[in-house]
mmCIF file of C-alpha atoms in Angstrom:
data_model
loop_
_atom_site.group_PDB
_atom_site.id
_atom_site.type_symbol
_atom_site.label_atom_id
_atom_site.label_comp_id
_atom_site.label_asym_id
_atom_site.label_seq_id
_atom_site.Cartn_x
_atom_site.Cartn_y
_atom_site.Cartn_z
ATOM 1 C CA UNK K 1 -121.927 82.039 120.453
ATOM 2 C CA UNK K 2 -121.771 84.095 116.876
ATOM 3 C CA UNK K 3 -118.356 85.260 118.034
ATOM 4 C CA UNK K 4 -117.318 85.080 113.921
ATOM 5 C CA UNK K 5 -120.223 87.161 112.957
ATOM 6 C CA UNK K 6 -119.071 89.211 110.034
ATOM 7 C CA UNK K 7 -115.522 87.526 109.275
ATOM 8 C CA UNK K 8 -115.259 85.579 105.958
ATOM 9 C CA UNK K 9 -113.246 82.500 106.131
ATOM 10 C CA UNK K 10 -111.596 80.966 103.033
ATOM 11 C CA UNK K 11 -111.085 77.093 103.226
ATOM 12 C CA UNK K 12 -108.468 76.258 100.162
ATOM 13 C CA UNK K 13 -108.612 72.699 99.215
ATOM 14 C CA UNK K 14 -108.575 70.612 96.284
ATOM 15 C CA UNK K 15 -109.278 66.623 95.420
ATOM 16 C CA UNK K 16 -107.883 64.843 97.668
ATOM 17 C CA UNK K 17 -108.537 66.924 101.159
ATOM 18 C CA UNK K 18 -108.430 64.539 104.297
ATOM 19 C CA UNK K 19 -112.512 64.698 104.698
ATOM 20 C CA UNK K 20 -112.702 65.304 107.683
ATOM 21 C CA UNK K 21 -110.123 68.046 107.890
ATOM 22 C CA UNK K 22 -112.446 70.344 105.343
ATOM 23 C CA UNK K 23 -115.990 69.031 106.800
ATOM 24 C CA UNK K 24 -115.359 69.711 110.898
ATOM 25 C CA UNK K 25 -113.951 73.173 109.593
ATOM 26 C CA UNK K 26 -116.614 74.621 107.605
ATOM 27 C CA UNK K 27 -119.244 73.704 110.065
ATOM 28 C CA UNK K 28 -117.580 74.756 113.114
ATOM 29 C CA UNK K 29 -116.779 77.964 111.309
ATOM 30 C CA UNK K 30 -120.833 78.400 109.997
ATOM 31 C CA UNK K 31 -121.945 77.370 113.952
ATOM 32 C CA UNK K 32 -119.744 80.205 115.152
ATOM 33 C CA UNK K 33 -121.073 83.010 112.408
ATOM 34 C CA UNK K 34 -118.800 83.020 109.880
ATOM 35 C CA UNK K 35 -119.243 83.287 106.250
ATOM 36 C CA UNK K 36 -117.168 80.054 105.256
ATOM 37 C CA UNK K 37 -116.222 79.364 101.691
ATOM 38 C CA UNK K 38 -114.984 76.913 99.992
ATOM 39 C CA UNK K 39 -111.904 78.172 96.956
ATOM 40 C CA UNK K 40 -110.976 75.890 94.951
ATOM 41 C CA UNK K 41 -108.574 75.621 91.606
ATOM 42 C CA UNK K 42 -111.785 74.565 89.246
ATOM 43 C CA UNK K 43 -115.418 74.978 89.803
ATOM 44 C CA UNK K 44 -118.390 72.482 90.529
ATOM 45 C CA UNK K 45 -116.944 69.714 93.863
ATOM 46 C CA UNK K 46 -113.898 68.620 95.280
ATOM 47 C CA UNK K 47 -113.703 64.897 96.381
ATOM 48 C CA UNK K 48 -112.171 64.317 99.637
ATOM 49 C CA UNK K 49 -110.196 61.214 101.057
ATOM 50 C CA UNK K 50 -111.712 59.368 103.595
ATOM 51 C CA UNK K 51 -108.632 58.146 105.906
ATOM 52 C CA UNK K 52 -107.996 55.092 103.068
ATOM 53 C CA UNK K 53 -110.394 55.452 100.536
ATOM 54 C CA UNK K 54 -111.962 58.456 97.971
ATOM 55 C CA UNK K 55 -114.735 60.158 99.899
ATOM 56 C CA UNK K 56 -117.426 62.747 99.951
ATOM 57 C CA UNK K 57 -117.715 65.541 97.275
ATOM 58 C CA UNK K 58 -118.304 69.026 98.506
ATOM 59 C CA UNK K 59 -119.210 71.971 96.400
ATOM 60 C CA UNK K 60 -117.094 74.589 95.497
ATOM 61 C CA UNK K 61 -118.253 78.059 96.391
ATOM 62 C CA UNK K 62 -115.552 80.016 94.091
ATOM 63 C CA UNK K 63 -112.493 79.432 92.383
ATOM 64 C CA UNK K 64 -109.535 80.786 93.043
ATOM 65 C CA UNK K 65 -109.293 82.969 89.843
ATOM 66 C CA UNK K 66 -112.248 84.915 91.206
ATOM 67 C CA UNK K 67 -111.467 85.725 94.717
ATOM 68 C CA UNK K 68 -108.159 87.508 96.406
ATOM 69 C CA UNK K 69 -106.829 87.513 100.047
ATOM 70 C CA UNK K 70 -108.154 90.681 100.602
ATOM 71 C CA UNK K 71 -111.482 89.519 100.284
ATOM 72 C CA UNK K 72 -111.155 87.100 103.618
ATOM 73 C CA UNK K 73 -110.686 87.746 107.303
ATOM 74 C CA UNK K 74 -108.547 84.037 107.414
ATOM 75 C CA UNK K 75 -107.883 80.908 105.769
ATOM 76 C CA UNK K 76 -108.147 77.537 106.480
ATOM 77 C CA UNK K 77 -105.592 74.929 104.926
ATOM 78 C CA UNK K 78 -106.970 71.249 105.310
ATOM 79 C CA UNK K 79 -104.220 68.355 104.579
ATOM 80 C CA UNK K 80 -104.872 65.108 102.427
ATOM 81 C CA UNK K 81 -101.370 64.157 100.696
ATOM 82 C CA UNK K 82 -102.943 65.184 96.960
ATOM 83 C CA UNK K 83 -104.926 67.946 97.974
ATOM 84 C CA UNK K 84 -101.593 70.306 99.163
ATOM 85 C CA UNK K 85 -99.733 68.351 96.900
ATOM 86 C CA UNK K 86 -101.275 69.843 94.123
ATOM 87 C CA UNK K 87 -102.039 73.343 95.683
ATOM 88 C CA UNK K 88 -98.306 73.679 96.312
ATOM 89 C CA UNK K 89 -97.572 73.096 92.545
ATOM 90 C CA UNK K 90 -100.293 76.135 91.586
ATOM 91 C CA UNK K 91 -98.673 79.512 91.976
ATOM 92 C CA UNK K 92 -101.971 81.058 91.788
ATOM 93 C CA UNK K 93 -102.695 78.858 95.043
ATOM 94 C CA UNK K 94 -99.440 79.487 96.685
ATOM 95 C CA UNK K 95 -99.549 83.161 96.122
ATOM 96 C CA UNK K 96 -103.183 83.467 97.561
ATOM 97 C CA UNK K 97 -101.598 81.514 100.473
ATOM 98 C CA UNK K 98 -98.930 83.885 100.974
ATOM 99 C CA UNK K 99 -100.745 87.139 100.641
ATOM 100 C CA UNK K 100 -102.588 86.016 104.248
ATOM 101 C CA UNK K 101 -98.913 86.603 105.548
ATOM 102 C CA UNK K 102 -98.291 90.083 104.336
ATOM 103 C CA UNK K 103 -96.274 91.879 106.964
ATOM 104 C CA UNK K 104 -98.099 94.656 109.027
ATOM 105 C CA UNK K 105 -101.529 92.722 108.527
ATOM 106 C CA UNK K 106 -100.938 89.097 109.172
ATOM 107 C CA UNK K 107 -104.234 87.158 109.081
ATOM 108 C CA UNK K 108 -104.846 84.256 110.589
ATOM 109 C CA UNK K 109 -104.450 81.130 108.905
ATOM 110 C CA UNK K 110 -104.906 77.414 110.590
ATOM 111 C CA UNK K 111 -103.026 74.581 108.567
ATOM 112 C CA UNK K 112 -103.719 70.839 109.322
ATOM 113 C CA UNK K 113 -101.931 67.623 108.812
ATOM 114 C CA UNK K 114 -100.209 67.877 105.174
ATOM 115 C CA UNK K 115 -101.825 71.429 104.924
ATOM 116 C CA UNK K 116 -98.544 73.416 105.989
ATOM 117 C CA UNK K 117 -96.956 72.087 103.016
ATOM 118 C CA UNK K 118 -98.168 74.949 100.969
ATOM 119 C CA UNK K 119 -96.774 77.324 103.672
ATOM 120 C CA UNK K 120 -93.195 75.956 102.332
ATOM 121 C CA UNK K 121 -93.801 77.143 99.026
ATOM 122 C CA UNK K 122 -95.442 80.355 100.455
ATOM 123 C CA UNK K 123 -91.784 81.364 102.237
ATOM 124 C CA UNK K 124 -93.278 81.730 105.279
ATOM 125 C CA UNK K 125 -92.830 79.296 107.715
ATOM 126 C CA UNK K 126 -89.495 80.798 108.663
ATOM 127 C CA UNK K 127 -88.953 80.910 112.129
ATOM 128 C CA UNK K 128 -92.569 80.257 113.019
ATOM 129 C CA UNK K 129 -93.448 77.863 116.007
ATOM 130 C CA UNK K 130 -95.702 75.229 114.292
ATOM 131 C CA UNK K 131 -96.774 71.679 114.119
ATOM 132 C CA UNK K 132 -97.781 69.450 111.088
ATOM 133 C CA UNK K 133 -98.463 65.470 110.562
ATOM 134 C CA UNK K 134 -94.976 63.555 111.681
ATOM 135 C CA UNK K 135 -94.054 62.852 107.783
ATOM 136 C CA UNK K 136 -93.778 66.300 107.005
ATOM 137 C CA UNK K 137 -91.272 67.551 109.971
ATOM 138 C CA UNK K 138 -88.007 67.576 108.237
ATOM 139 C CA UNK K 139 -89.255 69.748 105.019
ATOM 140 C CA UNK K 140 -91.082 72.362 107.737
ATOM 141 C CA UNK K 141 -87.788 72.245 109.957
ATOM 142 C CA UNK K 142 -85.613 72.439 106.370
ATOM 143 C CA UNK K 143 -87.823 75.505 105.807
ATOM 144 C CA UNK K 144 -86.782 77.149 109.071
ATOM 145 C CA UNK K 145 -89.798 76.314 110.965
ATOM 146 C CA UNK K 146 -89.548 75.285 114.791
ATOM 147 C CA UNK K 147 -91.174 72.237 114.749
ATOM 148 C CA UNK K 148 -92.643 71.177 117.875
ATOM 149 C CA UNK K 149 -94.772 68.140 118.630
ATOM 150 C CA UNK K 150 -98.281 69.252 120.377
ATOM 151 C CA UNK K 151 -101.736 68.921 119.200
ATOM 152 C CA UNK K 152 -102.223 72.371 118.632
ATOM 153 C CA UNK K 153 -99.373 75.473 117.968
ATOM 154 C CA UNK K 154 -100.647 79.284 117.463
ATOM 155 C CA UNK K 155 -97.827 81.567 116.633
ATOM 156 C CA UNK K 156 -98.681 85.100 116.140
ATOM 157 C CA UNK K 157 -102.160 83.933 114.240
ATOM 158 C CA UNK K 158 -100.638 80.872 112.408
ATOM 159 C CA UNK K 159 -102.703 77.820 114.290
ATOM 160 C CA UNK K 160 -101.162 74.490 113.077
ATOM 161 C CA UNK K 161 -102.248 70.758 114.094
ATOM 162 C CA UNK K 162 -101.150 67.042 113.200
ATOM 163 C CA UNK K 163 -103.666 64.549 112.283
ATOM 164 C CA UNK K 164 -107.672 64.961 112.557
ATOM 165 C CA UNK K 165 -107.765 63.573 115.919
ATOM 166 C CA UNK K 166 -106.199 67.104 116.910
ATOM 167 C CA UNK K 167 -109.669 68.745 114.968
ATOM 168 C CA UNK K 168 -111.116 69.789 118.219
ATOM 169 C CA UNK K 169 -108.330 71.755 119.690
ATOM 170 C CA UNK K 170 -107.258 73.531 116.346
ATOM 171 C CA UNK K 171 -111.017 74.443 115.427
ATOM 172 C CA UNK K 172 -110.798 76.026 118.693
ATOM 173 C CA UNK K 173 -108.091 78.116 118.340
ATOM 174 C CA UNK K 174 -108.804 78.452 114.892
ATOM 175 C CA UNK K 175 -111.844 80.786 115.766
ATOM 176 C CA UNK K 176 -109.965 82.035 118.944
ATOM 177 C CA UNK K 177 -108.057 83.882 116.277
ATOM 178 C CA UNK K 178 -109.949 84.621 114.049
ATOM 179 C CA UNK K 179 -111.964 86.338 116.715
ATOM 180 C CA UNK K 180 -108.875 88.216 117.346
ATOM 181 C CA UNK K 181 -108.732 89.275 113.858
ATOM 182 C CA UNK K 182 -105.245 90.535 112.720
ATOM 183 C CA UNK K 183 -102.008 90.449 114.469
ATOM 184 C CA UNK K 184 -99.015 93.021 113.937
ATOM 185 C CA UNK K 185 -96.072 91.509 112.372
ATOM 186 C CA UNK B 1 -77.943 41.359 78.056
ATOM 187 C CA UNK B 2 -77.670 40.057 81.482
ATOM 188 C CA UNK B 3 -75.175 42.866 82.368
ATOM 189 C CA UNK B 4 -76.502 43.007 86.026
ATOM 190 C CA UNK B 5 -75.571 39.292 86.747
ATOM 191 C CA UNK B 6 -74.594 38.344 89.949
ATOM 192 C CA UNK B 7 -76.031 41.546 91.227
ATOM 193 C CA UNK B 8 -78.740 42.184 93.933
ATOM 194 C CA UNK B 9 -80.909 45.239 94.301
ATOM 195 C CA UNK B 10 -83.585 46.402 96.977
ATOM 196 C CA UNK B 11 -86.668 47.920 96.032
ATOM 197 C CA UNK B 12 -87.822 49.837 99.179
ATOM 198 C CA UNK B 13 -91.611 50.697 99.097
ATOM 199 C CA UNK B 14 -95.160 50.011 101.329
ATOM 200 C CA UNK B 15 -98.701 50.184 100.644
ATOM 201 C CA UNK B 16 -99.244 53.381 97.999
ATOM 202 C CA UNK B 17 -96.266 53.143 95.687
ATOM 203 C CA UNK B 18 -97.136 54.504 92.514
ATOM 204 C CA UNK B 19 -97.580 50.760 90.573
ATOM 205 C CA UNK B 20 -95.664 51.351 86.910
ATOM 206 C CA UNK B 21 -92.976 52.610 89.330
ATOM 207 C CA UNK B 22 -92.116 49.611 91.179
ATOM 208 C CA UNK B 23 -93.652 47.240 88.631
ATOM 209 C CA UNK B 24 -91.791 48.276 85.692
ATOM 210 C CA UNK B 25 -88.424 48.528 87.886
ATOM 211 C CA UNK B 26 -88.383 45.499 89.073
ATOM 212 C CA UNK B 27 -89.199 43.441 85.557
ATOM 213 C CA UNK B 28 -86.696 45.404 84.104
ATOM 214 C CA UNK B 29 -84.099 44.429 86.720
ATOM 215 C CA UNK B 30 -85.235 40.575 86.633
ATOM 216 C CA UNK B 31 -84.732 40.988 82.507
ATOM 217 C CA UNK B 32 -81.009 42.243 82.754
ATOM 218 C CA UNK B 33 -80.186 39.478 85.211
ATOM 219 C CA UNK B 34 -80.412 41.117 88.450
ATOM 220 C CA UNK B 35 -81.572 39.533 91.495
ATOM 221 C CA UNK B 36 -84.440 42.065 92.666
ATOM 222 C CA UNK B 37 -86.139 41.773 95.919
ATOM 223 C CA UNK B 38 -89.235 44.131 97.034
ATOM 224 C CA UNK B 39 -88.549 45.191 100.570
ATOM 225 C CA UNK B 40 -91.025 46.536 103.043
ATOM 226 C CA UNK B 41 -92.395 46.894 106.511
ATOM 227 C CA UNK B 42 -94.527 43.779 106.635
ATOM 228 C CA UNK B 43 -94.853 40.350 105.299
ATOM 229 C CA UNK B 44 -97.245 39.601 102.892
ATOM 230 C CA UNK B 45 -98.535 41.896 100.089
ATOM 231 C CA UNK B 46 -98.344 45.568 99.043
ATOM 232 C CA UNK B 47 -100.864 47.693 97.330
ATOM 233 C CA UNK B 48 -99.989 49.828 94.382
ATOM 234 C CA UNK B 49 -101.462 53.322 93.632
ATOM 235 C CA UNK B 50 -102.483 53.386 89.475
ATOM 236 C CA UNK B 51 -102.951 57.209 89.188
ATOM 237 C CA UNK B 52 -105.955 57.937 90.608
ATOM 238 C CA UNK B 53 -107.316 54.371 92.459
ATOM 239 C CA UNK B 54 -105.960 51.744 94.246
ATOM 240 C CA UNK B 55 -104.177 49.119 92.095
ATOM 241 C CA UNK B 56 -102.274 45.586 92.408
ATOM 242 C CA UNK B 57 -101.215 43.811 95.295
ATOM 243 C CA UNK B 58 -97.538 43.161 94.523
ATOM 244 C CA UNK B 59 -95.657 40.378 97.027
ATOM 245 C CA UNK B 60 -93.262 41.163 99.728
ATOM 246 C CA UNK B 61 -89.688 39.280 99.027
ATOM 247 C CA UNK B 62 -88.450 40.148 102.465
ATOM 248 C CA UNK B 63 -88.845 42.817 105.584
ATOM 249 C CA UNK B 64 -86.754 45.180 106.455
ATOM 250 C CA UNK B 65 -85.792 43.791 109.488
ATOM 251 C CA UNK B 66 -84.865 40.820 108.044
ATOM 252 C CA UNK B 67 -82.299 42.460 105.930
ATOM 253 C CA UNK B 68 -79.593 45.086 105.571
ATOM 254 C CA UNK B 69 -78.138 47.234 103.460
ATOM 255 C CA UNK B 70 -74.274 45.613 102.767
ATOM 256 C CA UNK B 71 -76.962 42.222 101.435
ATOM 257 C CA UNK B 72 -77.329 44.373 98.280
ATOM 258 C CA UNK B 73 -75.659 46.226 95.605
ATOM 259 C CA UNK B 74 -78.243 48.886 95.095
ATOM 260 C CA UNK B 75 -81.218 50.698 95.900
ATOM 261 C CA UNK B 76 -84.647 51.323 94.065
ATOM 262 C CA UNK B 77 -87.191 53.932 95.710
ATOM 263 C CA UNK B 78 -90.731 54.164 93.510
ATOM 264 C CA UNK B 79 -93.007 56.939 94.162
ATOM 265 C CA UNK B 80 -96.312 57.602 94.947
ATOM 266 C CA UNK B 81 -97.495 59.833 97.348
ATOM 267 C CA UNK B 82 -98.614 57.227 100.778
ATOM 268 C CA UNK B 83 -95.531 55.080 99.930
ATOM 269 C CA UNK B 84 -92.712 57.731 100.615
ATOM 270 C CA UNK B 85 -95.061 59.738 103.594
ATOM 271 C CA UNK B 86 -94.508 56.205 105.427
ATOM 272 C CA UNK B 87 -91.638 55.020 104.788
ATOM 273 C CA UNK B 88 -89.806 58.571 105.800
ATOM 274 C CA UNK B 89 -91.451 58.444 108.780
ATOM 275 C CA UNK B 90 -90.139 55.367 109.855
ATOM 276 C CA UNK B 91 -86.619 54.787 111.190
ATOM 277 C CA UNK B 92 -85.307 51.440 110.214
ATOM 278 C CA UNK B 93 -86.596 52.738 106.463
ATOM 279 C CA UNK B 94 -84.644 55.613 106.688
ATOM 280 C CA UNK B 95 -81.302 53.965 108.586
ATOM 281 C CA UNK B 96 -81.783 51.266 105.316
ATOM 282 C CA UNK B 97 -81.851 54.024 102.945
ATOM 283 C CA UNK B 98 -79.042 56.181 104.218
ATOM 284 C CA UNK B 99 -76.938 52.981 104.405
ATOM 285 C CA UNK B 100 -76.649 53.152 101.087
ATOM 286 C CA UNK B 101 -74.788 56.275 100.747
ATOM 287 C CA UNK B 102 -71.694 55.638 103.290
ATOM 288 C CA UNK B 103 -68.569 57.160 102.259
ATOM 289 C CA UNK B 104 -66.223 55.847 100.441
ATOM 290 C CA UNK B 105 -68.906 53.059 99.348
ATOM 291 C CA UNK B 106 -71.514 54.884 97.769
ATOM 292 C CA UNK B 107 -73.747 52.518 96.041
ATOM 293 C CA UNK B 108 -76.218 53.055 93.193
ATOM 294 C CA UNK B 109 -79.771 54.614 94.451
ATOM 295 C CA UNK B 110 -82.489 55.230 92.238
ATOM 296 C CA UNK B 111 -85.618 57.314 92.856
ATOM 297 C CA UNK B 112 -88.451 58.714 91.118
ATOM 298 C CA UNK B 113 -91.129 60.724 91.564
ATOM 299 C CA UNK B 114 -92.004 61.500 94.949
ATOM 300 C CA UNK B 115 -89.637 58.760 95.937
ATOM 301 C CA UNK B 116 -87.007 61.376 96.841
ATOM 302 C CA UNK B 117 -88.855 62.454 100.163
ATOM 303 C CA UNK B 118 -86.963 59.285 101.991
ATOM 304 C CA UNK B 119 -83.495 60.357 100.985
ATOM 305 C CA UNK B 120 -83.939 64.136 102.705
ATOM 306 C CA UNK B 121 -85.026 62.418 105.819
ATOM 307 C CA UNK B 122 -82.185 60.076 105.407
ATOM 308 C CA UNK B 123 -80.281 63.445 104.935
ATOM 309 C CA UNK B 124 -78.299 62.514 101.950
ATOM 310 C CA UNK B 125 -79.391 65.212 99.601
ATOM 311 C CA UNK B 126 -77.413 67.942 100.597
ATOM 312 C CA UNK B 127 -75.282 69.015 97.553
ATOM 313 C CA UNK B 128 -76.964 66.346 94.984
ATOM 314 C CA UNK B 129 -78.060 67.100 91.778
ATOM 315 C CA UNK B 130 -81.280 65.895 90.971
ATOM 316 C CA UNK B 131 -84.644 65.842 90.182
ATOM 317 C CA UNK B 132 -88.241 64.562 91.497
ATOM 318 C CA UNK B 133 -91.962 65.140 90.876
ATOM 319 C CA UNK B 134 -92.394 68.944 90.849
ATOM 320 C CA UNK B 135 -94.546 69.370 94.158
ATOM 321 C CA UNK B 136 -91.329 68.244 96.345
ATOM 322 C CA UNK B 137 -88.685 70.514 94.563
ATOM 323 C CA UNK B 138 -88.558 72.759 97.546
ATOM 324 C CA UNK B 139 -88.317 70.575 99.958
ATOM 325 C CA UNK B 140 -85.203 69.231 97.929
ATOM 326 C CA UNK B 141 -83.789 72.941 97.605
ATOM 327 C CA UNK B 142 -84.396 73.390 100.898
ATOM 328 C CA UNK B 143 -82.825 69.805 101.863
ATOM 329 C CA UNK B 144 -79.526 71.372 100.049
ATOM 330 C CA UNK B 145 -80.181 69.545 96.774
ATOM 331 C CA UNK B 146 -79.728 71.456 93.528
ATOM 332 C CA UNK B 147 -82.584 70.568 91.562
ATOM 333 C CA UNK B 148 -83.617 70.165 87.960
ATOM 334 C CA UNK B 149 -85.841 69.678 85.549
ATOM 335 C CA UNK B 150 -85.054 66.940 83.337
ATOM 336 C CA UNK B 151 -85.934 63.361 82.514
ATOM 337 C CA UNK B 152 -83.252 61.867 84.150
ATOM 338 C CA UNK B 153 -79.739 63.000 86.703
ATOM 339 C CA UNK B 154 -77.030 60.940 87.323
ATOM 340 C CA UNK B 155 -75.138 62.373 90.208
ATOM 341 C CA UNK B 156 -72.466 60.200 91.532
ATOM 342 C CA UNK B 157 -74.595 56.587 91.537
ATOM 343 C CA UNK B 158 -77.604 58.515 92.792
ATOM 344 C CA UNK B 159 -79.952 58.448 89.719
ATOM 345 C CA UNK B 160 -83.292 60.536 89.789
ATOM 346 C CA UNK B 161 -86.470 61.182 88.195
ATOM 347 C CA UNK B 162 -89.807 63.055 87.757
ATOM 348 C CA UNK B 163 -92.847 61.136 86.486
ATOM 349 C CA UNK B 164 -93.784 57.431 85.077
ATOM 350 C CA UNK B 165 -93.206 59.157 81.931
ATOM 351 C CA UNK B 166 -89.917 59.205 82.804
ATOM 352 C CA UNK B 167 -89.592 55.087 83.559
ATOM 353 C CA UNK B 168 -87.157 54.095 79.834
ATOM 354 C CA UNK B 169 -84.962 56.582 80.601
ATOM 355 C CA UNK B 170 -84.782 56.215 84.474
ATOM 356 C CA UNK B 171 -84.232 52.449 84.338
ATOM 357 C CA UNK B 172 -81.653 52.551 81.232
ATOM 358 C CA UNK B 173 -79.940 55.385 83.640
ATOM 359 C CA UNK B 174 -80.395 53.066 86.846
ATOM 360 C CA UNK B 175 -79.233 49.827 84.942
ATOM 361 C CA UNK B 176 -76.110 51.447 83.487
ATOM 362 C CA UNK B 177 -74.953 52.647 87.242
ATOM 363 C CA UNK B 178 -75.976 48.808 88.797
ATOM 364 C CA UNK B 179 -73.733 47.688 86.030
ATOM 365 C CA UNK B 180 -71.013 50.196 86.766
ATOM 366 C CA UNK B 181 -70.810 49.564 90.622
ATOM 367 C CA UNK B 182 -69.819 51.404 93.671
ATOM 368 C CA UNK B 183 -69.117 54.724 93.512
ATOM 369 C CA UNK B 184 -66.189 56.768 95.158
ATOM 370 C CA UNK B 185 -67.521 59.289 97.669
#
């Protein structure tokens, strides 16, 4: 079951990623072949938040200065409220987010939770079917997304999920798609 | 320089409110003679958020469905980032909060930070002026707000702003429009 042999997967995150939402990611994604990395704003680790509390640290494998979109087959977007909080605020972060969604060779990108938030300031959740974490509707739907209330959405290679209890269902459309590879505008 | 006498003012937050931004509201209220009350969701305590750990437990003075919005003569929403991501995803916080801004009796709102986030659920944005933490400008813009950078906007009652840095001029701002009263639409 290697079906992600070859493809290089980004997973953008900062301090402040729900844990779980980075952890269940990068191993699913390293089970199924992939070459998962972790890009992050600084070097050295990233501390994540553990549903009500500051949890694990995981090691950065580059920073975003150093890497482009055109060196990844996807990207993963965890949520947290500080970690896309803060990659939302960091054009260097919100234009390596929006270069996935370059029309004629959209990649696949899964956002989680409080992840799509960075979509917003990407400009391109615009008439996309997605999903997100309740508290975040009105801002997607504001940003002309269809906002629809399932456990996981795929919309022409954008997978999007609400809380980590969807995990299992978006991980596996996450690598159904990035299986795929791209998708035609 | 009890100039807010006789008045009473609501300060809507839960568990995650950024603490100088309820804390220094609400002494600042009690000092010019107002009658403040800290509203939330349950009895008992809330927790405060001191930059980057958990901070005090401040008391609850009432629920919110023990009270309603015509008991008081303003509104006070503190940031954070878990305080707002609640409370807009709860109805009877939003109803409370758009209560506040009923025609013809618009009554003085203040919020900083990312306190904001309730008022474009409550959907009373559209055409503001204002400001906020920088991470939720576009979901302001895209609320209909017209958004700026500066320490503090008056718009009509509603008084915004961006950081605790902001707090002297926020609550002299805040105080001033208490003082001043209800607002024509």
């Amino acid at each position: 079951m290697k079906q992600l042999k070859g493809k290089k997967v980004a997973i953008l995150a900062t301090h402040g990623f729900e844990q779980s939402e980075l952890t269940v990611p990068l191993e699913k994604l390293r089970e199924a072949g992939a070459e998962a990395q972790v890009i992050s704003l600084e070097s050295g680790h990233i501390k994540g938040w553990d549903m009500d509390h500051w949890g694990e640290e995981i090691p950065v494998d580059a920073t975003l200065d150093t890497v482009e979109a055109a060196d990844f087959d996807a990207l993963v977007l965890p949520g947290g409220l500080f970690n896309p909080d803060t990659l939302r605020s960091h054009d260097q972060a919100v234009a390596f987010v929006g270069a996935f969604f370059q029309p004629e060779k959209q990649k696949p990108v899964a956002a989680i939770c409080h992840g799509p938030w960075t979509l917003i300031n990407a400009d391109v959740v615009k008439g996309r079917k997605m999903t997100s974490y309740k508290s975040i509707r009105k801002d997607l739907q504001n940003a002309g997304a269809e906002w629809v209330d399932e456990a996981v959405v795929v919309d022409n290679g954008l997978v999007t999920s609400r809380t980590p209890d969807d995990l299992e269902a978006f991980m596996a459309k996450t690598i159904e798609e990035i299986a795929e590879g791209r998708h035609a505008a």
